[in-house]
mmCIF file of C-alpha atoms in Angstrom:
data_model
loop_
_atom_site.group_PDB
_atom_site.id
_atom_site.type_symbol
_atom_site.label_atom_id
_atom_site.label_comp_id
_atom_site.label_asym_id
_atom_site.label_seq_id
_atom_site.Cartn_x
_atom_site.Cartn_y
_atom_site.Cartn_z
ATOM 1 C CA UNK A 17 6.040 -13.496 8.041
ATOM 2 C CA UNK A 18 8.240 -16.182 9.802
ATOM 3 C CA UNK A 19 10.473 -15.080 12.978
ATOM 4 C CA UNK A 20 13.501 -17.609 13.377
ATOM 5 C CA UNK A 21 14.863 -17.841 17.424
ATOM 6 C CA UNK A 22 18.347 -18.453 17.754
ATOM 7 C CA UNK A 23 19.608 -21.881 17.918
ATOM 8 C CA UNK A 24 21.204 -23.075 21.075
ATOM 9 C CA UNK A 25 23.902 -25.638 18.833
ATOM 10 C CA UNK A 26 25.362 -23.298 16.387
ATOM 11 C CA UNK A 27 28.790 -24.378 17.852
ATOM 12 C CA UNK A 28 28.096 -27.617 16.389
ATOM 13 C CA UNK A 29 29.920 -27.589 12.830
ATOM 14 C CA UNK A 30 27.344 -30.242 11.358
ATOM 15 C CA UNK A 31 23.915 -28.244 12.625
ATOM 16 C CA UNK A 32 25.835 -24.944 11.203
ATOM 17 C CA UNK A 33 25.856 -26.594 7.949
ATOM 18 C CA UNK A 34 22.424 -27.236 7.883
ATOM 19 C CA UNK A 35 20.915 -24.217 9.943
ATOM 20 C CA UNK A 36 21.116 -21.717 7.124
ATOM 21 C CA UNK A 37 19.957 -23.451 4.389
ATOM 22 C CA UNK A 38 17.138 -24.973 6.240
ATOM 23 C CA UNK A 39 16.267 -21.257 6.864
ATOM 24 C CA UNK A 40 16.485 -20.619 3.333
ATOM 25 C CA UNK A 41 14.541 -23.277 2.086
ATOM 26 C CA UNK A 42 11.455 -22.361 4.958
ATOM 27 C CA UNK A 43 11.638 -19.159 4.019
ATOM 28 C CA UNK A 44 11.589 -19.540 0.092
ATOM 29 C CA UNK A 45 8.838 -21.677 0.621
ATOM 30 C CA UNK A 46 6.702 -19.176 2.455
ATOM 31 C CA UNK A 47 7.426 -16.478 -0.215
ATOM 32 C CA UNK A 48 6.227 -19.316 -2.671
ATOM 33 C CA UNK A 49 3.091 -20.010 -0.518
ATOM 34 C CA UNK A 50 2.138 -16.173 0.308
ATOM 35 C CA UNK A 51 1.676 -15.642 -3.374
ATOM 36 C CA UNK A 52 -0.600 -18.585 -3.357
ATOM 37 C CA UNK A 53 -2.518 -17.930 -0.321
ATOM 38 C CA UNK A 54 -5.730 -16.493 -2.148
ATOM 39 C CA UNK A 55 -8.348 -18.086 -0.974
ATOM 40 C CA UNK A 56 -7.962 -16.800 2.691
ATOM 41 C CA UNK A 57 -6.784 -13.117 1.900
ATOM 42 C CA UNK A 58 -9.641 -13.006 -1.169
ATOM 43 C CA UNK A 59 -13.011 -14.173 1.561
ATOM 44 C CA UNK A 60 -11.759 -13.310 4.698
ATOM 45 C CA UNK A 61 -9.973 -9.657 6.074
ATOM 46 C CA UNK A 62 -6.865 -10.459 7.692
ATOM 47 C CA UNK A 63 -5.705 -8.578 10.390
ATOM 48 C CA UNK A 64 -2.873 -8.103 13.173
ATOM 49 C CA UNK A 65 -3.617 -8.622 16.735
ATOM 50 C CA UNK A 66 -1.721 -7.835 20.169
ATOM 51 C CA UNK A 67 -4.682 -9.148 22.106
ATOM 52 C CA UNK A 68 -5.560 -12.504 23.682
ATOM 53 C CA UNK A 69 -8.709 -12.116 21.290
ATOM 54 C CA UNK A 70 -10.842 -9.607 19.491
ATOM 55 C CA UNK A 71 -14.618 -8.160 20.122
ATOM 56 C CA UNK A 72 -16.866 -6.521 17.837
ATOM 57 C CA UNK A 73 -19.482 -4.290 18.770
ATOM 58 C CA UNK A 74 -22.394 -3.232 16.867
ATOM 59 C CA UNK A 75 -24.026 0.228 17.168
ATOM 60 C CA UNK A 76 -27.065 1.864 16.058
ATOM 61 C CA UNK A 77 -26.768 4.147 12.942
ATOM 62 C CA UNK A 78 -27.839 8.205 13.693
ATOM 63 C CA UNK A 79 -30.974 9.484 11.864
ATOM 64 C CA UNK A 80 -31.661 12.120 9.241
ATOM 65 C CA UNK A 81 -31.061 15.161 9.947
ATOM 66 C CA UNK A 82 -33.849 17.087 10.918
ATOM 67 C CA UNK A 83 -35.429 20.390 10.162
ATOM 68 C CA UNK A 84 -34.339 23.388 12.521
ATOM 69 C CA UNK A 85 -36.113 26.157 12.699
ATOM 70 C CA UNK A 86 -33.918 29.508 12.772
ATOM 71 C CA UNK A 87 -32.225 29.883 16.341
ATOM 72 C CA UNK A 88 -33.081 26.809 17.359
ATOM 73 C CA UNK A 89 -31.212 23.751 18.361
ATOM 74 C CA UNK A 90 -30.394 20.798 17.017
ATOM 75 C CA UNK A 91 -32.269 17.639 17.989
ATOM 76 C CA UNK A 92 -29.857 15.441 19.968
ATOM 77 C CA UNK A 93 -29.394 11.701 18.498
ATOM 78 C CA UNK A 94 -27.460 8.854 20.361
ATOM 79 C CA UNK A 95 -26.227 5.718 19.355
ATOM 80 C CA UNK A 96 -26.917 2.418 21.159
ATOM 81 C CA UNK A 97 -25.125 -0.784 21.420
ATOM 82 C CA UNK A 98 -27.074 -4.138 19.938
ATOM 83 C CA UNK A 99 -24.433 -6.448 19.961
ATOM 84 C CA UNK A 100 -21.125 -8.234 20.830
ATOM 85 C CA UNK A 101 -19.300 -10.554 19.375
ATOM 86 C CA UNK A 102 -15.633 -12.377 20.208
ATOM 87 C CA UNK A 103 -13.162 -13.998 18.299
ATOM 88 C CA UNK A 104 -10.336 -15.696 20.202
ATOM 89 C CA UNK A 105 -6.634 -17.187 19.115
ATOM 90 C CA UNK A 106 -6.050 -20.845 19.211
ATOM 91 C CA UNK A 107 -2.496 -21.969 19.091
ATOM 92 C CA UNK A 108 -0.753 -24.234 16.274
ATOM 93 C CA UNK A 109 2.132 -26.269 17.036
ATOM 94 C CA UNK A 110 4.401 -28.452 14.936
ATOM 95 C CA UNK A 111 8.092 -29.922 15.166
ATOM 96 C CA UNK A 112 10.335 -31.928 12.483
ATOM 97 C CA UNK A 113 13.120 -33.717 13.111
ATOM 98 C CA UNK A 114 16.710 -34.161 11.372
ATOM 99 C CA UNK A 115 18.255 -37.327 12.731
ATOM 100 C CA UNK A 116 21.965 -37.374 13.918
ATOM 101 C CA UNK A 117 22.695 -39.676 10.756
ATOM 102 C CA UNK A 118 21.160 -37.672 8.368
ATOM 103 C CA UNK A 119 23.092 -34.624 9.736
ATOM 104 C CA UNK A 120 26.471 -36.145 9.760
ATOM 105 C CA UNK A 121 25.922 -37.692 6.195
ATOM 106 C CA UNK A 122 24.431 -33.884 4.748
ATOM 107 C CA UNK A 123 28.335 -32.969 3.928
ATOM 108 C CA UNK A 124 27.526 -30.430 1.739
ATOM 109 C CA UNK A 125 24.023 -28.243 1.837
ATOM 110 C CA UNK A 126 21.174 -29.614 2.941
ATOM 111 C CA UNK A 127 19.936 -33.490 2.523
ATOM 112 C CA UNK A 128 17.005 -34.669 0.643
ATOM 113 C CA UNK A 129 15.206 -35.538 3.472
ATOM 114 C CA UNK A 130 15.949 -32.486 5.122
ATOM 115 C CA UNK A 131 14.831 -30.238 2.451
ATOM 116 C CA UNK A 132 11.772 -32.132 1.806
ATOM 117 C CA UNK A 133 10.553 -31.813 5.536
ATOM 118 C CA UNK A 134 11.929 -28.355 5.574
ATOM 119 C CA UNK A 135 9.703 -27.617 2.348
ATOM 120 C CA UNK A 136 6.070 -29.608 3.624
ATOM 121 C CA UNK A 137 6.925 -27.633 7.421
ATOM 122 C CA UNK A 138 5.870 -24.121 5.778
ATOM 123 C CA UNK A 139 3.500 -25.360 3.068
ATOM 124 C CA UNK A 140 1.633 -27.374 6.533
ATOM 125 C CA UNK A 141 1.614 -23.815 7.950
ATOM 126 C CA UNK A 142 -0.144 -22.109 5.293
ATOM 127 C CA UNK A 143 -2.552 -25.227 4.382
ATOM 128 C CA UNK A 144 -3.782 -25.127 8.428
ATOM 129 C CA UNK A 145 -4.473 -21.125 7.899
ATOM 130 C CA UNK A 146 -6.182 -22.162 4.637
ATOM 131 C CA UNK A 147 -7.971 -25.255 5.516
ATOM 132 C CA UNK A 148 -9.143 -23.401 8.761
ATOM 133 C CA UNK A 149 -10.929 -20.589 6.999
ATOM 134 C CA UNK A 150 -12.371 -22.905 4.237
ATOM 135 C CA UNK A 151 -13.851 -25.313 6.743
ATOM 136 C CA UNK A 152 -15.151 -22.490 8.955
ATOM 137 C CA UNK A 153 -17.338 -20.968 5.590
ATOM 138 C CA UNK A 154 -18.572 -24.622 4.974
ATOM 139 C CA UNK A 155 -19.324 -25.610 8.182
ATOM 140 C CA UNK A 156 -20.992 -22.251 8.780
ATOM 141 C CA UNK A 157 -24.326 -24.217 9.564
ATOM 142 C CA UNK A 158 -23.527 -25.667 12.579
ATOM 143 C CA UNK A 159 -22.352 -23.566 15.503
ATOM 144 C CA UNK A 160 -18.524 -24.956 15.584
ATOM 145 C CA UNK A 161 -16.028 -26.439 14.034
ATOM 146 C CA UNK A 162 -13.457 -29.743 14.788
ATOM 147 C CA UNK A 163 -10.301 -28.844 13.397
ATOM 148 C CA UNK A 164 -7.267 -30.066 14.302
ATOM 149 C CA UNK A 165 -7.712 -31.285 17.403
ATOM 150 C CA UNK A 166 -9.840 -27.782 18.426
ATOM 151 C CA UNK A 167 -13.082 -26.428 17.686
ATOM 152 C CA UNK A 168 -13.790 -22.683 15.857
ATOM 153 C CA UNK A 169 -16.998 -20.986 16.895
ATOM 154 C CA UNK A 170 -18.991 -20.669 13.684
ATOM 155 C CA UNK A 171 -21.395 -18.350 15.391
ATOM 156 C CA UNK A 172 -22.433 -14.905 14.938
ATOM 157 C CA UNK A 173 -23.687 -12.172 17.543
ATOM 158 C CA UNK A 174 -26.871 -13.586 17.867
ATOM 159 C CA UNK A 175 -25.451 -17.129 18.824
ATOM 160 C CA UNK A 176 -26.793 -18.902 16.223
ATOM 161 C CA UNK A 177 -24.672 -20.092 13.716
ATOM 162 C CA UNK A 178 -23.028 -18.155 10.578
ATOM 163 C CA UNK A 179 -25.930 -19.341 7.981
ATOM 164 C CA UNK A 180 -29.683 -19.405 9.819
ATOM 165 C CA UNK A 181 -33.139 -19.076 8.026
ATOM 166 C CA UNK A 182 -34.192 -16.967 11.831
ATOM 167 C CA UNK A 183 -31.132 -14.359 12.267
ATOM 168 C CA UNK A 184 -32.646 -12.092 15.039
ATOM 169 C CA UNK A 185 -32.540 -8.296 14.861
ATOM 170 C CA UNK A 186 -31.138 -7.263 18.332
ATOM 171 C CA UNK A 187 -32.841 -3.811 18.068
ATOM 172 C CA UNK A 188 -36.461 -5.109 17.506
ATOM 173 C CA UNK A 189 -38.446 -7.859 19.197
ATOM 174 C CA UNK A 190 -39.436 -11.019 17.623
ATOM 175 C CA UNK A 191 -38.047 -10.278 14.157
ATOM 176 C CA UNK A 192 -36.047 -12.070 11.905
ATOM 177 C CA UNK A 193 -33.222 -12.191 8.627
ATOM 178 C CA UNK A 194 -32.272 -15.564 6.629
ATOM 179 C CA UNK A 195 -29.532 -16.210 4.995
ATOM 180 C CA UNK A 196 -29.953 -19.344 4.582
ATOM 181 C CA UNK A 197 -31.582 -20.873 1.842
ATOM 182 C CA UNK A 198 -32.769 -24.014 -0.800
ATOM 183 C CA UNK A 199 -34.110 -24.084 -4.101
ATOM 184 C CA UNK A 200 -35.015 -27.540 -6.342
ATOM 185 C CA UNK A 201 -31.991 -27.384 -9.050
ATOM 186 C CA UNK A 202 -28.716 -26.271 -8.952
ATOM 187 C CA UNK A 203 -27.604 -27.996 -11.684
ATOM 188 C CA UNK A 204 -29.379 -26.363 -14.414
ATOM 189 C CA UNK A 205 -27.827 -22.942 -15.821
ATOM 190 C CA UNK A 206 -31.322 -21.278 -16.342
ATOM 191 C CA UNK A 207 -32.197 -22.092 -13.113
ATOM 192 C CA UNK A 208 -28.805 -20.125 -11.429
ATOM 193 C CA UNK A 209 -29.221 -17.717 -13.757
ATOM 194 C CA UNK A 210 -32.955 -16.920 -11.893
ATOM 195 C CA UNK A 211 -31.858 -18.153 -8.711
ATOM 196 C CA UNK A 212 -28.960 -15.539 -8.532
ATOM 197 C CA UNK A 213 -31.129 -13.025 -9.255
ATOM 198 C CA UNK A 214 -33.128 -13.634 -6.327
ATOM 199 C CA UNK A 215 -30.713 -13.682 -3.719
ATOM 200 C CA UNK A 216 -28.849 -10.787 -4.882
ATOM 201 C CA UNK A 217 -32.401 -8.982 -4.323
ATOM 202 C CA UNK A 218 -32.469 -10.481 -0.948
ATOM 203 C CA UNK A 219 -29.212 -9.406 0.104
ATOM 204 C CA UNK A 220 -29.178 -5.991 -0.849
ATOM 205 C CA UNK A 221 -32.307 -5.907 0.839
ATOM 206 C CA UNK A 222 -31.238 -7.249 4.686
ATOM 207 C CA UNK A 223 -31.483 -4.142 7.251
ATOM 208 C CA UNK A 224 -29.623 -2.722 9.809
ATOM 209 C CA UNK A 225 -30.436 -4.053 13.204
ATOM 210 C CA UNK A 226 -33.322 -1.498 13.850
ATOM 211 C CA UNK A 227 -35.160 -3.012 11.080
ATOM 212 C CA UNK A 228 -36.237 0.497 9.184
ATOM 213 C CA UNK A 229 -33.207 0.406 6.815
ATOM 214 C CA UNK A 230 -31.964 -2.068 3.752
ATOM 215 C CA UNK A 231 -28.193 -2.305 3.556
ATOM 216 C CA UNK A 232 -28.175 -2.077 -0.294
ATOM 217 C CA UNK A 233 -25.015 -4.451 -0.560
ATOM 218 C CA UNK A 234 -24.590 -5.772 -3.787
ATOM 219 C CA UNK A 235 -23.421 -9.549 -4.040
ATOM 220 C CA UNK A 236 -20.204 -10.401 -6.305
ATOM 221 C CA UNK A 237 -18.806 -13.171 -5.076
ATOM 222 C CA UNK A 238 -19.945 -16.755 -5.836
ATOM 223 C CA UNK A 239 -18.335 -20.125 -3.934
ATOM 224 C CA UNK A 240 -18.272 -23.370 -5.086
ATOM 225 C CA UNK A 241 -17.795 -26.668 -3.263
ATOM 226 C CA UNK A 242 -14.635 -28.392 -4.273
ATOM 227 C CA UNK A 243 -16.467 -31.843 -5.200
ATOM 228 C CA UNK A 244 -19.434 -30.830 -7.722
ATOM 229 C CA UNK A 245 -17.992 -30.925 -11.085
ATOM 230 C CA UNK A 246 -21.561 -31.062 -12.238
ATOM 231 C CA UNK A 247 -22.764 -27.992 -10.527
ATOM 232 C CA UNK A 248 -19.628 -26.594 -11.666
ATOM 233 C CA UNK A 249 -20.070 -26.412 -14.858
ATOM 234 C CA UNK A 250 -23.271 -25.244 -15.016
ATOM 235 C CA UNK A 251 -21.972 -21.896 -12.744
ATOM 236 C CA UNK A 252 -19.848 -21.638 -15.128
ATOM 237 C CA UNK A 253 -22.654 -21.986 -17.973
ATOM 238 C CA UNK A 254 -24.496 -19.610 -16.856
ATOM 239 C CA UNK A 255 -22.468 -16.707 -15.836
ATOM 240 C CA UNK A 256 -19.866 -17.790 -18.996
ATOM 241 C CA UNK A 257 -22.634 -16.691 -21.516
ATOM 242 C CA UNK A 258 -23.974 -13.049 -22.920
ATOM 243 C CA UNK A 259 -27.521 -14.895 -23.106
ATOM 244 C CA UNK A 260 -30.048 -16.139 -20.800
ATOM 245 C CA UNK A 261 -29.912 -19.989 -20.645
ATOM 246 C CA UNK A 262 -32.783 -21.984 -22.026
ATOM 247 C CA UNK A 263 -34.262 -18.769 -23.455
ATOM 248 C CA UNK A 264 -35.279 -18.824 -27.266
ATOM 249 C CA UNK A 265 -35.676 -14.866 -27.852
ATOM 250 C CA UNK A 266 -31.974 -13.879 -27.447
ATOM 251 C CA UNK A 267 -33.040 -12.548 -23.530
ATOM 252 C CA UNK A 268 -29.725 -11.005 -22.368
ATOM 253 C CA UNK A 269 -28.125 -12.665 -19.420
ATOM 254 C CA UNK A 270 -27.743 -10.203 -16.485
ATOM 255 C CA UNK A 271 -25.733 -12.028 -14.198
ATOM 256 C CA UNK A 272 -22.617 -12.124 -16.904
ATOM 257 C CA UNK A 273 -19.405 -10.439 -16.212
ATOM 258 C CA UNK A 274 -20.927 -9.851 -12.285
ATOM 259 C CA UNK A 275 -19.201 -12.869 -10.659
ATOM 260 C CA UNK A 276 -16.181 -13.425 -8.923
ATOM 261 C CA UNK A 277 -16.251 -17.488 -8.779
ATOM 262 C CA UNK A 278 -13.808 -19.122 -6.252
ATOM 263 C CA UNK A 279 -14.125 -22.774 -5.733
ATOM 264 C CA UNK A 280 -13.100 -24.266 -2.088
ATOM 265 C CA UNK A 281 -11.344 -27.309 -2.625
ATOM 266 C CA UNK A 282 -11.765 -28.658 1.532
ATOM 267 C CA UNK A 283 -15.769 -27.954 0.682
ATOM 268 C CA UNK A 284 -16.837 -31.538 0.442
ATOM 269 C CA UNK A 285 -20.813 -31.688 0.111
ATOM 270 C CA UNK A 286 -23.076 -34.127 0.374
ATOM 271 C CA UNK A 287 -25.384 -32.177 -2.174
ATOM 272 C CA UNK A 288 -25.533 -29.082 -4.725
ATOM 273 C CA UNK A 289 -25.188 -26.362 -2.449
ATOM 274 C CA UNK A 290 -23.718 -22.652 -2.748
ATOM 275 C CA UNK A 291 -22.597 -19.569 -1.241
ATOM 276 C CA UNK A 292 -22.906 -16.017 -2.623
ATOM 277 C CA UNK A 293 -21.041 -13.047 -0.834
ATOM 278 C CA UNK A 294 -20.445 -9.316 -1.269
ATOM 279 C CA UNK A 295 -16.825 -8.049 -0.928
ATOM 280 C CA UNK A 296 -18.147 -4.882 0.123
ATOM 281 C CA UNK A 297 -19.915 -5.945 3.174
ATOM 282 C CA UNK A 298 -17.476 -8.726 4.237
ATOM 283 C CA UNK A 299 -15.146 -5.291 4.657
ATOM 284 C CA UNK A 300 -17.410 -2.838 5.658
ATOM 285 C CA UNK A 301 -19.380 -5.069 8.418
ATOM 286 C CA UNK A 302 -15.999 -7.132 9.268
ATOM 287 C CA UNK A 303 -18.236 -10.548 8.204
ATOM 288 C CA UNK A 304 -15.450 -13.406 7.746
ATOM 289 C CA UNK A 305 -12.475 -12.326 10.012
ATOM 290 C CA UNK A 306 -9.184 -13.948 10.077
ATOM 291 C CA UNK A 307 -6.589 -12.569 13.095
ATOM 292 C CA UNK A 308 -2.945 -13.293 12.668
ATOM 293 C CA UNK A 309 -2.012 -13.088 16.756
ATOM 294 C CA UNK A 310 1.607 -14.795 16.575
ATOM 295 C CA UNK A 311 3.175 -15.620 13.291
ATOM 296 C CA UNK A 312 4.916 -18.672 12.500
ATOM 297 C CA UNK A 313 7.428 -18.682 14.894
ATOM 298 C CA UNK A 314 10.506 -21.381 14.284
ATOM 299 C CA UNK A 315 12.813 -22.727 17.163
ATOM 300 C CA UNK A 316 15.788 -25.563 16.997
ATOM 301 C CA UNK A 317 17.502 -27.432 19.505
ATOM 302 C CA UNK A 318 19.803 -30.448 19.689
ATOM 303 C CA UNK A 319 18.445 -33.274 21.632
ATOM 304 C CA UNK A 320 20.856 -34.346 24.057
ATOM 305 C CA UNK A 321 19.741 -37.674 25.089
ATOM 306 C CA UNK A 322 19.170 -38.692 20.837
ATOM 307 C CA UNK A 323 21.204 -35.851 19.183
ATOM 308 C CA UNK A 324 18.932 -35.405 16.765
ATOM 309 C CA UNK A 325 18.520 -32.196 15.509
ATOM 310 C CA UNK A 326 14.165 -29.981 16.030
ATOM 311 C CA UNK A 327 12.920 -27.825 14.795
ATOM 312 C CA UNK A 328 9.393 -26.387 16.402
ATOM 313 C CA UNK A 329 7.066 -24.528 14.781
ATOM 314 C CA UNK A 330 4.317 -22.343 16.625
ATOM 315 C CA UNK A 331 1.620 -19.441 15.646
ATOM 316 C CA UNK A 332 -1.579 -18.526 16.669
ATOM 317 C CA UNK A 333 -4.174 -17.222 14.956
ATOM 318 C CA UNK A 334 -8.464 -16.494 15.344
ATOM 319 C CA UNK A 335 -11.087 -16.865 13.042
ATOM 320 C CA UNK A 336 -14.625 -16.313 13.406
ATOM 321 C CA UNK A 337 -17.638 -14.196 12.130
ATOM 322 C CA UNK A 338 -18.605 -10.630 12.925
ATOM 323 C CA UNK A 339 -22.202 -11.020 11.144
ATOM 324 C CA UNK A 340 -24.092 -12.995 8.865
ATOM 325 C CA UNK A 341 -25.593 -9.595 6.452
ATOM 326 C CA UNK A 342 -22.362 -10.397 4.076
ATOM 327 C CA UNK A 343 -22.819 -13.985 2.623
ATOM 328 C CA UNK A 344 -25.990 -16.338 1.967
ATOM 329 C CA UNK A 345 -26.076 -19.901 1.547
ATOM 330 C CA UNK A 346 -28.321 -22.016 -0.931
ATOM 331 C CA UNK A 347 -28.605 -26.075 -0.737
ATOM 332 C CA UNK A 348 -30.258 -27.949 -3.103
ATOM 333 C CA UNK A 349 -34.271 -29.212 -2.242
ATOM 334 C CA UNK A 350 -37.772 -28.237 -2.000
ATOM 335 C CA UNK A 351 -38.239 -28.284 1.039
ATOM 336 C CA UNK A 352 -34.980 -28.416 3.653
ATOM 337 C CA UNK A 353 -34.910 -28.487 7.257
ATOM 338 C CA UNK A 354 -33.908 -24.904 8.738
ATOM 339 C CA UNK A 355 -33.633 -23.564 4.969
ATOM 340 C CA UNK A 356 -36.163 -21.257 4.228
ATOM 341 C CA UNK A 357 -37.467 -22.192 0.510
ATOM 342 C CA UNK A 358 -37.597 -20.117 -2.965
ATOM 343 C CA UNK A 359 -39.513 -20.968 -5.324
ATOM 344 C CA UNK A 360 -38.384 -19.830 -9.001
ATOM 345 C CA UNK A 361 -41.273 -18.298 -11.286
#
């Protein structure tokens, strides 16, 4: 959505023959981008927000029910709260400028120039909401991220960041989760084929924050760096066929027609690495969160001292991570520091 304010020159014949097709072309270009806006609605859940920021709060589950005997009462059960977590907006700013020339020689619709800028304002908008969330997922080793001239918190509840071989369970002392992982090669198909196996196992078998019971969420989502054509291709080998790779007794390949692959073109790595993700999880445990606080929110104004013609762009929006139990990360390597190893059969 894009909210236009009134402008204070409409009384000015040239700026009311550019205001409304301006607003036309900013608006056909969002419609344009919202269709292409995939990768953000696809791994994140985007929201509405009327507050400053958002907080998440984790609870203990109840227990069985219990055997009554007749007359008796029930047993009472409570919950209890192991964590908190906060997401805050950051605001977005940006302005364009039609110069007093260009508006006195746009005679009829809009000029080149003008359309252009209008055009590259609202794709800018979307590519910042884009760029945001795919940065935040690859930089989800480090506790925050640099991005335009701010920094997202990459953490999760426990304060350490989004992928961590050491997650710690709030509800019990001293013990741990990972989610973050490395294996020797990425690049061969037989190898994924095993290796995705294996995490999926160790997904579905993270706990609740007690310890004493496995989530069963089932993974179904791989992503990709944008850079590794190599490692690419062999995804795409070895989720692509009905057969296990390598294999020379027709072995049926059980990770085909189980993957959702979605490649993140702002993912530039250094190395073979992945991510795998369950849909289900991301939703149900509100993992990668994206808050829409203000929407894109268009002013314009005649400068009186240039008489240029601005128009100023503003949102603000939040993005952050309400646990780590929805996505794993694997990097290429024997042995890598604060990557807890697996070793394929």
């Amino acid at each position: 959505m894009i909210l236009f304010s009134k402008s204070s020159g409409v009384n000015n014949a040239q700026i009311g023959k550019l205001e409304t097709p301006i607003k036309m072309l900013i608006q056909s270009e969002s419609d344009a981008c919202i269709k292409n806006d995939k990768i953000r609605k696809v791994l994140f859940n985007v929201e509405n927000s009327k507050k400053f920021g958002e907080t998440f709060v984790g609870q203990t589950e109840f227990e069985v029910f219990k055997v009554t005997e007749e007359g008796a009462g029930a047993t009472n059960d409570t919950v209890k709260e192991t964590y908190t977590k906060f997401i805050s907006h950051l605001q977005y700013m940006k302005e364009f400028t039609i110069t007093a020339e260009m508006m006195e020689d746009a005679n009829f619709g809009v000029a080149a120039d003008a359309k252009r800028r209008a055009e590259n304002f609202t794709r800018a908008y979307y590519k910042t909401m884009t760029q945001a969330c795919a940065l935040a997922l690859a930089n989800g080793t480090k506790k925050e991220l640099d991005f335009a001239g701010g920094k997202i918190d990459t953490t999760v509840f426990d304060g350490l960041p989004l992928f961590h071989k050491a997650h710690k369970l709030t509800a019990v002392e001293g013990k741990t989760q990972c989610n973050r992982f490395c294996s020797a090669n990425l690049e061969s198909p037989e190898n994924i084929q095993a290796l995705l196996g294996e995490l999926a196992v160790r997904m579905r078998n993270l706990t609740n924050e007690k310890g004493d019971e496995t989530l069963n969420y089932t993974a179904d989502t791989i992503i990709l760096p944008g850079n590794q054509a190599k490692e690419e291709t062999a995804f795409k080998k070895a989720l692509g066929s009905e057969l296990t790779a390598g294999s020379n007794i027709n072995d049926i390949n059980i990770q085909f027609g189980n993957w959702n692959v979605i490649v993140l073109p702002n993912w530039v790595a250094k190395k073979p690495e992945f991510m795998i993700m369950s849909s289900e999880a991301n939703k149900n445990l509100s993992g990668n969160m994206f808050f829409n606080r203000v929407p894109l929110t268009i002013t314009n104004w005649v400068d009186n001292h240039t008489g240029n013609y601005i128009w100023n762009g503003r949102c603000r929006f939040g993005i952050g991570f309400g646990t780590y139990k929805h996505i794993m990360i694997c990097e290429q390597g024997d042995k890598v520091d604060g990557c807890e190893p697996i070793t394929l059969a």
